[in-house]
Amino acid sequence: MSRRWLFADQLGPHFLDDRRQPVLLIESKSVFRRRAFHRQKAHLVLSAMRHRAAELGDQARYLRTETYADGLRQVSEPLDVCHPTSRRALDFVRRQGRVTILPARGFVTAMTDFADWADGTRRSSLRLDTFYRFARLRHQVLVEGADPVGGRWSLDQQNRRPAPKQAGRVSVPNPPTPREDDIDAEVRADLDRWEREGIRFVGRDGPRRFPVTRREAQTRLRHFLRHRLSAFGPYEDAMLSTDASMAHSVLSSSFNLGLLDPMEAIRGAEKAYRADGAPLPSVEGFVRQLLGWRDFVWNLYWYFDAGWRDSNALAARRTVPRWWQEIDADAVRAHCLSDALDGVRSRGWVHHIPRLMVLGNYALQRGWRPDELVDWFHRSFVDGYEWVMTANVAGMSQFADLGRMSTKPYASTGAYVDRVSDYCGGCPYDPKVRLGENACPLTAGYWSFLHRNKDRIRDNPRMARPLKQLAQLADVDAVAAQERQRGIDPP
Ligand SMILES: Cc1cc2nc3c(=O)[nH]c(=O)nc-3n(C[C@H](O)[C@H](O)[C@H](O)COP(=O)(O)OP(=O)(O)OC[C@H]3O[C@@H](n4cnc5c(N)ncnc54)[C@H](O)[C@@H]3O)c2cc1C
Ligand code: SF4
């Protein structure tokens, strides 16, 4: 039997074929030397690998080396590996010549099925909605025959409730917190030593907040399905300054480390609806995230060409400023942005809407380089990986490909943030104002973005109305000049 080489994001039992299969895990220090990762992300990944090695005992060889190549030189047996999750890792494995590459695991829709679906679809329809229908039918999730349960594929209209501003939080219990152990203490000591040796991290250290073992991840999943899923749908798109996780699952790092198979969560949610009375809009919303979005962005990463990651069709050439790179939330007065950055700094995680509509939106408006943002999101979030960042950052949030996966740029004014959150009340800026002392940087930034890019997005039918509104603004040149002057300074 070949020895199974497990990468750090392949840690669940579904990455092995046999309970006794010999395993190789390589902890490469050069990964952390090359780029400054969030300290808590480094901790999470190393702790998860070392916990997996401890679980496997003699079955696993655990090598701590400078590079993967150094590790491989110490192993002479035949090796196989499940399809790696980045092009760089795949090329490296291929170059070794002696490692058998197996099909990918940890996702639902196989790459070949996705390619068949995409090849048979009009390019302009390579959209989440059409893929999601295909996946629901292909995997028989929440369907009755050829129809969706509840009569509609998306029940989003029934979700979208405003943030419960008065209560200050969604009324659900917090996700269970993992307890640190000796392995975590050892990881923390190693990272302290690496920092003294000159390896740089970003973000703050803190107690470990995310699962590193399958058991911890399963506990969080069960808790979510029982206590939080019902409230997931209504508040999916809302934000609260006093409730970071709201009713989100906070499971992305567990799926991405391979601790959980997405299908077990999807089936668990379906059962919560069919057997335990969980509301269908919440269940459908959660299934759409996992079976839809997660698999869609994974498969697009491989389906599109390697150059997709570096697209920059909006000619966004400004380098990401230092305060953002260093996640200096204290330098920022704009409440929504400061809180989103603080979440990244203190825990390496904020939910979908701060990522897309605050962080991504602000960067898009400023014309920052998409490739630098892909790198920043990848390094700064506990769940960040190359495959997930390319689509979410370059494709969706920065519209750097002019819409290969999205129908329009996710640019919006402060009015959006005001509608879905409680941020604007505690902010020195006013979301309705675009010019002057208290002009909201997102509102002014929105008009300035449209002004700068009007020729590039002119042919997009969904941008016709905003561009018409732009043409009617008498003060647009002044707004654009004001935002140019704001430059790279924190707002
Ligand atoms: C700019 C930007 C950057 C992002 N970066 C990442 C990232 O580095 N890693 C990551 O896993 N997700 C990323 N996402 C997607 C999404 O924001 C996170 O998966 C989600 O916020 C994680 O929190 P959660 O586990 O509570 O998710 P929930 O809201 O509970 O959703 C359930 C699950 O669905 C999956 N999911 C939902 N949306 C997406 C999506 N767009 N892409 C991939 N998976 C999705 C995740 O596995 C998530 O755990 C990003 C989105 C944007 C707009
Ligand atoms: S006023 Fe603008 S900057 Fe302030 S919180 Fe609202 S949207 Fe954010």
Coordinates of C-alpha atoms and ligand atoms in Angstrom, one line a residue:
M1 CA 0.0 0.0 0.0
S2 CA 1.3 3.5 -0.9
R3 CA 1.9 6.0 1.9
R4 CA -0.8 8.7 1.8
W5 CA 0.8 12.2 1.8
L6 CA -1.7 14.5 3.5
F7 CA -1.5 18.2 3.0
A8 CA -2.5 20.5 5.9
D9 CA -6.0 20.9 4.4
Q10 CA -6.7 17.2 4.1
L11 CA -7.0 16.2 7.7
G12 CA -10.3 14.3 8.0
P13 CA -10.8 10.6 7.7
H14 CA -12.3 10.9 4.2
F15 CA -8.8 11.6 2.9
L16 CA -7.7 8.1 3.8
D17 CA -8.9 4.8 2.1
D18 CA -8.0 2.5 4.9
R19 CA -7.9 2.9 8.6
R20 CA -4.4 1.4 8.7
Q21 CA -3.0 3.3 5.7
P22 CA 0.5 4.7 6.4
V23 CA 0.5 8.5 6.3
L24 CA 3.0 11.3 5.7
L25 CA 2.5 14.8 7.0
I26 CA 5.2 17.5 6.3
E27 CA 5.3 20.7 8.3
S28 CA 7.2 23.1 6.1
K29 CA 8.6 26.2 7.8
S30 CA 9.5 28.0 4.5
V31 CA 5.7 28.5 3.9
F32 CA 5.7 30.9 6.9
R33 CA 9.0 32.5 5.9
R34 CA 7.8 33.5 2.5
R35 CA 4.7 35.6 3.5
A36 CA 3.4 37.1 6.7
F37 CA 0.3 35.0 7.8
H38 CA -2.1 35.9 10.6
R39 CA -0.6 34.5 13.8
Q40 CA -3.9 32.7 14.6
K41 CA -4.0 31.1 11.2
A42 CA -0.5 29.7 11.6
H43 CA -1.5 28.4 15.0
L44 CA -4.7 26.8 13.7
V45 CA -3.0 25.0 10.8
L46 CA 0.0 23.7 12.8
S47 CA -2.2 22.7 15.7
A48 CA -4.6 20.8 13.3
M49 CA -1.7 19.0 11.7
R50 CA 0.0 18.0 14.9
H51 CA -3.4 16.9 16.4
R52 CA -3.9 14.7 13.4
A53 CA -0.5 13.2 13.7
A54 CA -1.1 12.5 17.4
E55 CA -4.5 10.8 16.6
L56 CA -2.8 8.6 14.0
G57 CA 0.1 7.6 16.2
D58 CA 2.6 5.2 14.6
Q59 CA 0.5 5.2 11.4
A60 CA 1.9 8.6 10.6
R61 CA 5.3 10.0 9.8
Y62 CA 5.4 13.6 10.9
L63 CA 8.3 15.6 9.4
R64 CA 9.3 19.1 10.4
T65 CA 11.4 20.4 7.6
E66 CA 12.4 23.7 5.9
T67 CA 10.7 22.8 2.6
Y68 CA 8.4 20.0 1.3
A69 CA 11.2 18.8 -0.9
D70 CA 13.4 18.3 2.2
G71 CA 10.7 16.2 3.7
L72 CA 10.1 14.1 0.5
R73 CA 13.9 13.3 0.4
Q74 CA 13.5 11.5 3.7
V75 CA 10.8 9.1 2.3
S76 CA 11.6 6.4 -0.1
E77 CA 8.3 4.5 -0.2
P78 CA 5.7 5.0 -3.0
L79 CA 3.4 7.9 -2.2
D80 CA 0.0 9.0 -3.3
V81 CA -1.9 12.2 -2.5
C82 CA -5.4 13.5 -3.0
H83 CA -5.5 16.3 -5.6
P84 CA -3.9 19.4 -3.9
T85 CA -5.9 22.6 -3.6
S86 CA -3.7 25.1 -5.3
R87 CA -2.1 25.2 -8.7
R88 CA 1.3 25.8 -7.1
A89 CA 1.0 22.7 -4.9
L90 CA -0.3 20.6 -7.8
D91 CA 2.7 21.6 -10.0
F92 CA 5.1 20.8 -7.2
V93 CA 3.6 17.3 -6.7
R94 CA 3.6 16.7 -10.5
R95 CA 7.3 17.7 -10.7
Q96 CA 8.2 14.9 -8.2
G97 CA 7.2 12.3 -10.8
R98 CA 6.9 9.6 -8.1
V99 CA 3.7 10.7 -6.4
T100 CA 0.3 9.3 -7.6
I101 CA -2.4 12.0 -7.7
L102 CA -5.9 10.9 -6.8
P103 CA -9.1 12.8 -7.5
A104 CA -9.9 15.7 -5.2
R105 CA -11.9 15.1 -2.0
G106 CA -13.5 17.5 0.4
F107 CA -15.9 19.0 -2.1
V108 CA -19.2 17.7 -3.4
T109 CA -19.3 18.2 -7.2
A110 CA -16.5 16.4 -9.0
M111 CA -14.3 18.5 -11.3
T112 CA -15.3 16.3 -14.3
D113 CA -19.0 16.8 -13.5
F114 CA -18.5 20.5 -13.2
A115 CA -16.6 20.7 -16.4
D116 CA -19.4 18.8 -18.2
W117 CA -22.0 21.1 -16.8
A118 CA -20.0 24.3 -17.6
D119 CA -19.1 23.1 -21.1
G120 CA -22.8 22.5 -21.8
T121 CA -23.8 25.9 -20.4
R122 CA -23.8 29.2 -22.3
R123 CA -20.8 31.3 -21.0
S124 CA -23.0 34.1 -19.8
S125 CA -24.9 31.5 -17.7
L126 CA -21.9 30.3 -15.7
R127 CA -23.6 31.6 -12.6
L128 CA -24.1 30.4 -9.1
D129 CA -27.9 30.0 -9.6
T130 CA -27.6 27.7 -12.6
F131 CA -24.8 25.6 -11.0
Y132 CA -26.7 25.4 -7.8
R133 CA -29.8 23.9 -9.5
F134 CA -27.6 21.4 -11.3
A135 CA -25.9 20.4 -8.0
R136 CA -29.2 20.1 -6.1
L137 CA -30.5 17.7 -8.7
R138 CA -27.2 15.9 -9.3
H139 CA -26.8 15.1 -5.6
Q140 CA -30.6 14.9 -4.8
V141 CA -30.5 17.6 -2.1
L142 CA -33.8 19.2 -1.0
V143 CA -35.6 18.0 -4.1
E144 CA -38.8 16.1 -4.8
G145 CA -38.3 14.4 -8.1
A146 CA -37.1 17.2 -10.4
D147 CA -38.5 20.0 -8.3
P148 CA -37.1 21.9 -5.3
V149 CA -38.9 21.3 -2.0
G150 CA -40.9 24.4 -1.2
G151 CA -41.4 25.1 -4.9
R152 CA -38.5 27.5 -5.4
W153 CA -34.7 26.9 -5.8
S154 CA -33.9 30.0 -3.7
L155 CA -35.9 31.2 -0.7
D156 CA -33.7 34.3 -0.2
Q157 CA -36.7 36.6 -0.5
Q158 CA -38.0 35.1 2.8
N159 CA -34.7 35.7 4.5
R160 CA -33.1 39.1 4.5
R161 CA -34.3 40.5 7.8
P162 CA -32.7 43.7 9.1
A163 CA -30.2 43.4 12.0
P164 CA -31.9 43.2 15.4
K165 CA -30.4 46.5 16.4
Q166 CA -32.3 46.9 19.7
A167 CA -31.3 43.5 21.0
G168 CA -27.7 43.9 19.8
R169 CA -27.4 40.3 19.0
V170 CA -29.2 37.4 17.4
S171 CA -30.8 35.3 20.1
V172 CA -28.8 32.1 19.6
P173 CA -26.2 30.5 21.8
N174 CA -22.5 31.1 20.8
P175 CA -20.7 28.4 19.0
P176 CA -18.9 26.0 21.4
T177 CA -15.3 27.3 22.1
P178 CA -12.5 24.8 21.8
R179 CA -10.3 24.1 24.7
E180 CA -6.5 24.5 24.2
D181 CA -4.3 21.6 25.2
D182 CA -0.6 20.7 25.4
I183 CA -0.3 20.6 21.6
D184 CA -1.6 24.2 21.4
A185 CA 0.9 25.2 24.1
E186 CA 3.7 23.7 22.0
V187 CA 2.6 25.4 18.8
R188 CA 2.4 28.7 20.6
A189 CA 5.9 28.3 22.0
D190 CA 7.2 27.4 18.5
L191 CA 5.6 30.4 17.0
D192 CA 7.1 32.7 19.7
R193 CA 10.5 31.2 18.9
W194 CA 10.0 31.6 15.1
E195 CA 9.1 35.3 15.7
R196 CA 12.3 35.8 17.7
E197 CA 14.2 34.2 14.7
G198 CA 12.6 36.8 12.4
I199 CA 9.5 35.1 10.9
R200 CA 6.8 37.8 10.7
F201 CA 3.1 37.3 11.4
V202 CA 0.2 39.8 11.2
G203 CA -2.8 40.0 13.5
R204 CA -3.0 39.4 17.2
D205 CA -2.4 36.1 19.0
G206 CA -5.3 35.0 21.1
P207 CA -7.0 31.9 22.5
R208 CA -7.7 29.3 19.7
R209 CA -11.2 29.9 18.5
F210 CA -11.6 27.4 15.7
P211 CA -11.7 23.5 15.7
V212 CA -8.5 21.6 15.0
T213 CA -9.8 18.1 15.4
R214 CA -12.7 16.3 13.7
R215 CA -14.3 15.8 17.1
E216 CA -14.2 19.6 17.8
A217 CA -15.5 20.3 14.3
Q218 CA -18.3 17.8 14.7
T219 CA -19.3 19.3 18.0
R220 CA -19.6 22.7 16.4
L221 CA -21.5 21.4 13.5
R222 CA -24.0 19.5 15.7
H223 CA -24.4 22.6 17.9
F224 CA -25.0 24.8 14.8
L225 CA -27.6 22.4 13.3
R226 CA -29.5 22.2 16.6
H227 CA -29.3 25.7 18.0
R228 CA -28.3 28.2 15.3
L229 CA -29.4 27.0 11.9
S230 CA -33.0 28.2 12.3
A231 CA -31.8 31.8 12.7
F232 CA -29.2 31.5 9.9
G233 CA -31.5 32.6 7.0
P234 CA -33.2 35.7 8.4
Y235 CA -29.9 37.4 9.5
E236 CA -27.6 36.0 6.8
D237 CA -27.0 39.4 5.2
A238 CA -27.1 41.5 8.3
M239 CA -24.2 42.9 10.5
L240 CA -24.1 43.9 14.1
S241 CA -21.2 45.7 15.8
T242 CA -21.9 43.7 19.0
D243 CA -22.4 40.3 17.5
A244 CA -19.7 39.2 15.1
S245 CA -20.9 35.7 14.3
M246 CA -24.6 36.3 14.5
A247 CA -26.2 32.9 13.3
H248 CA -23.4 31.9 10.9
S249 CA -21.9 28.5 11.3
V250 CA -18.3 29.6 11.8
L251 CA -17.3 26.4 10.2
S252 CA -15.4 27.5 7.1
S253 CA -12.0 26.8 8.5
S254 CA -13.2 23.3 9.5
F255 CA -14.4 22.5 6.0
N256 CA -11.2 24.0 4.5
L257 CA -8.9 22.1 6.8
G258 CA -10.7 18.9 5.7
L259 CA -12.0 18.1 9.2
L260 CA -15.6 18.0 8.0
D261 CA -16.9 16.8 4.7
P262 CA -19.4 19.3 3.3
M263 CA -21.9 16.6 2.4
E264 CA -22.3 15.6 6.1
A265 CA -23.3 19.2 6.9
I266 CA -25.6 19.4 3.9
R267 CA -27.3 16.1 4.8
G268 CA -27.4 17.3 8.5
A269 CA -29.2 20.5 7.5
E270 CA -31.6 18.6 5.2
K271 CA -32.4 16.3 8.1
A272 CA -32.9 19.3 10.4
Y273 CA -35.7 20.4 8.0
R274 CA -37.3 17.1 7.2
A275 CA -37.2 15.5 10.7
D276 CA -36.7 18.3 13.2
G277 CA -38.8 21.2 11.8
A278 CA -36.0 23.7 11.0
P279 CA -37.4 26.4 8.7
L280 CA -36.8 25.7 5.1
P281 CA -35.5 29.2 4.1
S282 CA -32.7 28.9 6.6
V283 CA -31.9 25.3 5.6
E284 CA -32.0 26.2 1.9
G285 CA -29.8 29.3 2.6
F286 CA -27.2 27.2 4.3
V287 CA -27.2 24.5 1.7
R288 CA -26.8 27.2 -1.0
Q289 CA -23.6 28.4 0.7
L290 CA -22.0 24.9 0.9
L291 CA -23.3 22.9 -2.0
G292 CA -23.6 26.1 -4.1
W293 CA -21.1 28.8 -3.4
R294 CA -18.3 26.7 -1.9
D295 CA -18.3 24.1 -4.7
F296 CA -18.8 26.8 -7.4
V297 CA -15.8 28.8 -6.4
W298 CA -13.6 25.7 -6.0
N299 CA -14.5 24.3 -9.3
L300 CA -14.2 27.7 -11.1
Y301 CA -10.6 27.9 -9.7
W302 CA -9.7 24.8 -11.8
Y303 CA -12.1 25.4 -14.7
F304 CA -10.8 28.9 -15.5
D305 CA -7.3 29.5 -16.7
A306 CA -4.4 30.1 -14.2
G307 CA -4.4 33.8 -15.3
W308 CA -7.8 34.4 -13.7
R309 CA -6.1 35.1 -10.3
D310 CA -4.2 38.0 -11.7
S311 CA -7.0 39.6 -13.8
N312 CA -7.2 43.4 -13.5
A313 CA -9.7 44.5 -16.1
L314 CA -10.6 47.6 -14.0
A315 CA -7.0 48.7 -14.2
A316 CA -6.8 49.0 -10.3
R317 CA -3.1 49.8 -9.9
R318 CA -2.8 51.4 -6.4
T319 CA -0.8 49.3 -3.9
V320 CA -2.6 48.2 -0.8
P321 CA -1.6 50.7 2.0
R322 CA 0.4 49.8 5.0
W323 CA -2.3 50.4 7.6
W324 CA -4.5 47.8 5.8
Q325 CA -1.6 45.4 5.3
E326 CA -0.8 45.6 9.0
I327 CA -4.6 45.4 9.9
D328 CA -4.3 48.6 11.9
A329 CA -8.0 48.9 12.8
D330 CA -7.2 51.7 15.3
A331 CA -6.0 54.0 12.5
V332 CA -9.6 54.0 11.0
R333 CA -12.5 56.2 12.2
A334 CA -15.1 54.8 9.8
H335 CA -17.0 52.5 12.1
C336 CA -17.9 49.7 9.7
L337 CA -14.4 49.5 8.3
S338 CA -12.7 49.8 11.7
D339 CA -14.9 47.0 13.2
A340 CA -14.3 44.7 10.2
L341 CA -10.5 45.2 10.4
D342 CA -10.6 44.7 14.1
G343 CA -12.4 41.3 13.6
V344 CA -9.7 40.3 11.1
R345 CA -6.9 41.5 13.5
S346 CA -8.4 39.9 16.7
R347 CA -9.7 36.6 15.3
G348 CA -8.8 36.2 11.5
W349 CA -12.5 35.9 10.7
V350 CA -15.5 38.1 10.0
H351 CA -18.6 36.8 8.2
H352 CA -19.5 37.1 4.5
I353 CA -21.0 40.6 4.5
P354 CA -18.2 42.5 6.2
R355 CA -15.8 40.7 3.8
L356 CA -17.8 41.6 0.7
M357 CA -19.7 44.8 1.5
V358 CA -17.2 46.5 3.8
L359 CA -13.6 45.3 3.2
G360 CA -14.0 44.3 -0.4
N361 CA -16.3 47.2 -1.3
Y362 CA -13.9 49.8 0.2
A363 CA -10.8 48.3 -1.6
L364 CA -12.8 48.1 -4.9
Q365 CA -13.7 51.7 -4.6
R366 CA -10.1 52.8 -4.0
G367 CA -8.7 50.9 -7.0
W368 CA -6.3 48.7 -5.0
R369 CA -4.5 46.0 -6.9
P370 CA -6.6 42.8 -6.9
D371 CA -3.6 40.5 -6.8
E372 CA -2.4 42.1 -3.6
L373 CA -5.9 41.8 -2.1
V374 CA -6.1 38.1 -3.0
D375 CA -2.8 37.7 -1.1
W376 CA -3.9 39.8 1.9
F377 CA -7.2 37.9 2.3
H378 CA -5.5 34.6 1.9
R379 CA -2.9 35.4 4.6
S380 CA -5.2 37.2 7.0
F381 CA -8.2 34.9 7.4
V382 CA -8.1 31.6 9.2
D383 CA -10.1 30.0 6.4
G384 CA -8.1 31.6 3.5
Y385 CA -6.7 29.5 0.7
E386 CA -5.7 30.2 -2.9
W387 CA -8.7 28.4 -4.4
V388 CA -11.3 30.3 -2.4
M389 CA -9.7 33.7 -2.7
T390 CA -9.3 33.8 -6.4
A391 CA -13.1 33.6 -7.0
N392 CA -14.2 35.5 -3.9
V393 CA -11.7 38.3 -4.1
A394 CA -10.6 38.7 -7.7
G395 CA -13.8 37.5 -9.3
M396 CA -16.6 38.5 -6.9
S397 CA -15.4 41.3 -4.7
Q398 CA -13.0 43.2 -7.0
F399 CA -14.8 42.4 -10.3
A400 CA -11.3 42.2 -11.8
D401 CA -12.5 39.8 -14.5
L402 CA -15.4 42.1 -15.6
G403 CA -17.9 39.5 -14.7
R404 CA -16.8 35.9 -15.5
M405 CA -18.8 34.8 -12.4
S406 CA -20.7 37.9 -11.3
T407 CA -23.3 40.0 -13.0
K408 CA -22.1 43.3 -11.6
P409 CA -19.5 44.8 -9.3
Y410 CA -20.3 44.6 -5.6
A411 CA -19.9 48.3 -5.1
S412 CA -22.4 50.1 -2.8
T413 CA -22.8 53.3 -0.9
G414 CA -23.0 53.7 2.9
A415 CA -26.8 53.5 2.6
Y416 CA -26.4 49.7 2.2
V417 CA -24.4 49.4 5.3
D418 CA -26.9 51.6 7.2
R419 CA -29.8 49.4 6.0
V420 CA -28.3 46.1 7.1
S421 CA -26.3 47.0 10.2
D422 CA -26.1 49.2 13.3
Y423 CA -22.7 50.8 12.3
C424 CA -23.7 54.2 11.0
G425 CA -25.2 55.4 14.3
G426 CA -21.8 55.3 16.0
C427 CA -19.8 56.7 13.1
P428 CA -18.4 60.2 12.6
Y429 CA -19.5 60.1 9.0
D430 CA -23.0 60.3 7.5
P431 CA -24.0 57.6 5.0
K432 CA -26.3 60.1 3.2
V433 CA -23.5 62.6 2.6
R434 CA -21.0 62.4 -0.3
L435 CA -19.2 65.7 -0.1
G436 CA -17.7 67.6 2.8
E437 CA -16.3 67.0 6.3
N438 CA -18.7 64.2 7.2
A439 CA -19.0 62.6 3.8
C440 CA -19.2 58.8 4.2
P441 CA -16.1 57.3 2.6
L442 CA -18.2 54.4 1.2
T443 CA -20.8 56.7 -0.3
A444 CA -18.3 59.1 -1.8
G445 CA -16.1 56.2 -2.8
Y446 CA -19.0 54.6 -4.6
W447 CA -19.6 57.6 -6.9
S448 CA -15.9 58.1 -7.4
F449 CA -15.6 54.4 -8.4
L450 CA -18.4 54.7 -10.9
H451 CA -16.9 58.0 -12.3
R452 CA -13.5 56.4 -12.7
N453 CA -14.8 53.2 -14.3
K454 CA -17.7 54.4 -16.3
D455 CA -16.2 53.5 -19.6
R456 CA -15.2 50.1 -18.5
I457 CA -18.6 49.0 -17.2
R458 CA -20.7 50.9 -19.7
D459 CA -21.8 47.7 -21.5
N460 CA -23.0 46.0 -18.3
P461 CA -26.8 46.1 -18.4
R462 CA -27.0 46.0 -14.6
M463 CA -24.9 49.1 -14.3
A464 CA -27.1 51.2 -16.6
R465 CA -29.2 52.7 -13.8
P466 CA -26.3 53.6 -11.5
L467 CA -24.5 55.2 -14.5
K468 CA -27.6 57.2 -15.3
Q469 CA -27.8 58.4 -11.7
L470 CA -24.1 59.3 -11.9
A471 CA -24.7 61.4 -15.0
Q472 CA -27.3 63.4 -13.1
L473 CA -24.9 64.2 -10.2
A474 CA -23.9 67.9 -10.4
D475 CA -21.1 67.5 -7.9
V476 CA -19.4 64.3 -9.2
D477 CA -16.1 66.0 -10.1
A478 CA -15.9 67.5 -6.6
V479 CA -16.6 64.1 -5.0
A480 CA -14.0 62.4 -7.2
A481 CA -11.4 65.2 -6.3
Q482 CA -12.3 64.8 -2.6
E483 CA -11.7 61.0 -2.7
R484 CA -8.4 61.5 -4.7
Q485 CA -7.3 63.7 -1.9
R486 CA -8.3 61.2 0.7
G487 CA -5.8 59.0 -1.2
I488 CA -4.4 56.1 0.8
D489 CA -5.0 57.6 4.2
P490 CA -7.3 55.6 6.5
P491 CA -10.8 57.1 6.5
Ligands
LIG1 C1 -13.9 38.9 -0.1 C2 -14.3 37.5 0.4 C3 -13.3 36.7 0.9 C4 -13.7 35.4 1.3 N1 -12.7 34.6 1.8 C5 -13.0 33.3 2.1 C6 -12.0 32.4 2.6 O1 -10.9 32.7 2.6 N2 -12.4 31.1 2.9 C7 -13.7 30.7 2.9 O2 -13.9 29.6 3.2 N3 -14.6 31.6 2.5 C8 -14.4 32.8 2.1 N4 -15.3 33.7 1.7 C9 -16.7 33.2 1.7 C10 -17.5 33.4 3.0 O3 -17.4 34.8 3.4 C11 -17.0 32.5 4.2 O4 -16.9 31.2 3.8 C12 -17.9 32.6 5.4 O5 -18.0 34.0 5.8 C13 -17.3 31.8 6.5 O6 -18.1 31.9 7.7 P1 -19.1 30.7 8.1 O7 -18.3 29.5 8.2 O8 -19.8 31.2 9.3 O9 -20.0 30.7 6.9 P2 -21.6 30.5 6.8 O10 -22.2 31.8 6.5 O11 -22.1 29.7 7.9 O12 -21.7 29.6 5.5 C14 -21.6 28.1 5.5 C15 -20.4 27.7 4.7 O13 -20.6 27.9 3.3 C16 -19.3 28.1 2.7 N5 -19.3 29.3 1.9 C17 -20.3 30.3 1.9 N6 -20.0 31.2 1.0 C18 -18.9 30.8 0.4 C19 -18.1 31.4 -0.6 N7 -18.4 32.5 -1.2 N8 -17.0 30.8 -1.0 C20 -16.6 29.6 -0.4 N9 -17.3 29.0 0.6 C21 -18.4 29.6 1.0 C22 -18.3 28.1 3.8 O14 -17.6 26.9 3.8 C23 -19.1 28.3 5.1 O15 -18.5 27.7 6.2 C24 -15.0 35.0 1.3 C25 -16.0 35.9 0.8 C26 -15.6 37.1 0.3 C27 -16.7 38.0 -0.2
SF4_2 S1 -21.4 56.3 7.8 FE1 -20.3 55.2 6.1 S2 -18.3 54.8 7.0 FE2 -19.6 55.2 8.7 S3 -20.4 53.2 9.4 FE3 -21.9 54.1 7.9 S4 -21.2 53.3 5.9 FE4 -19.5 53.0 7.4

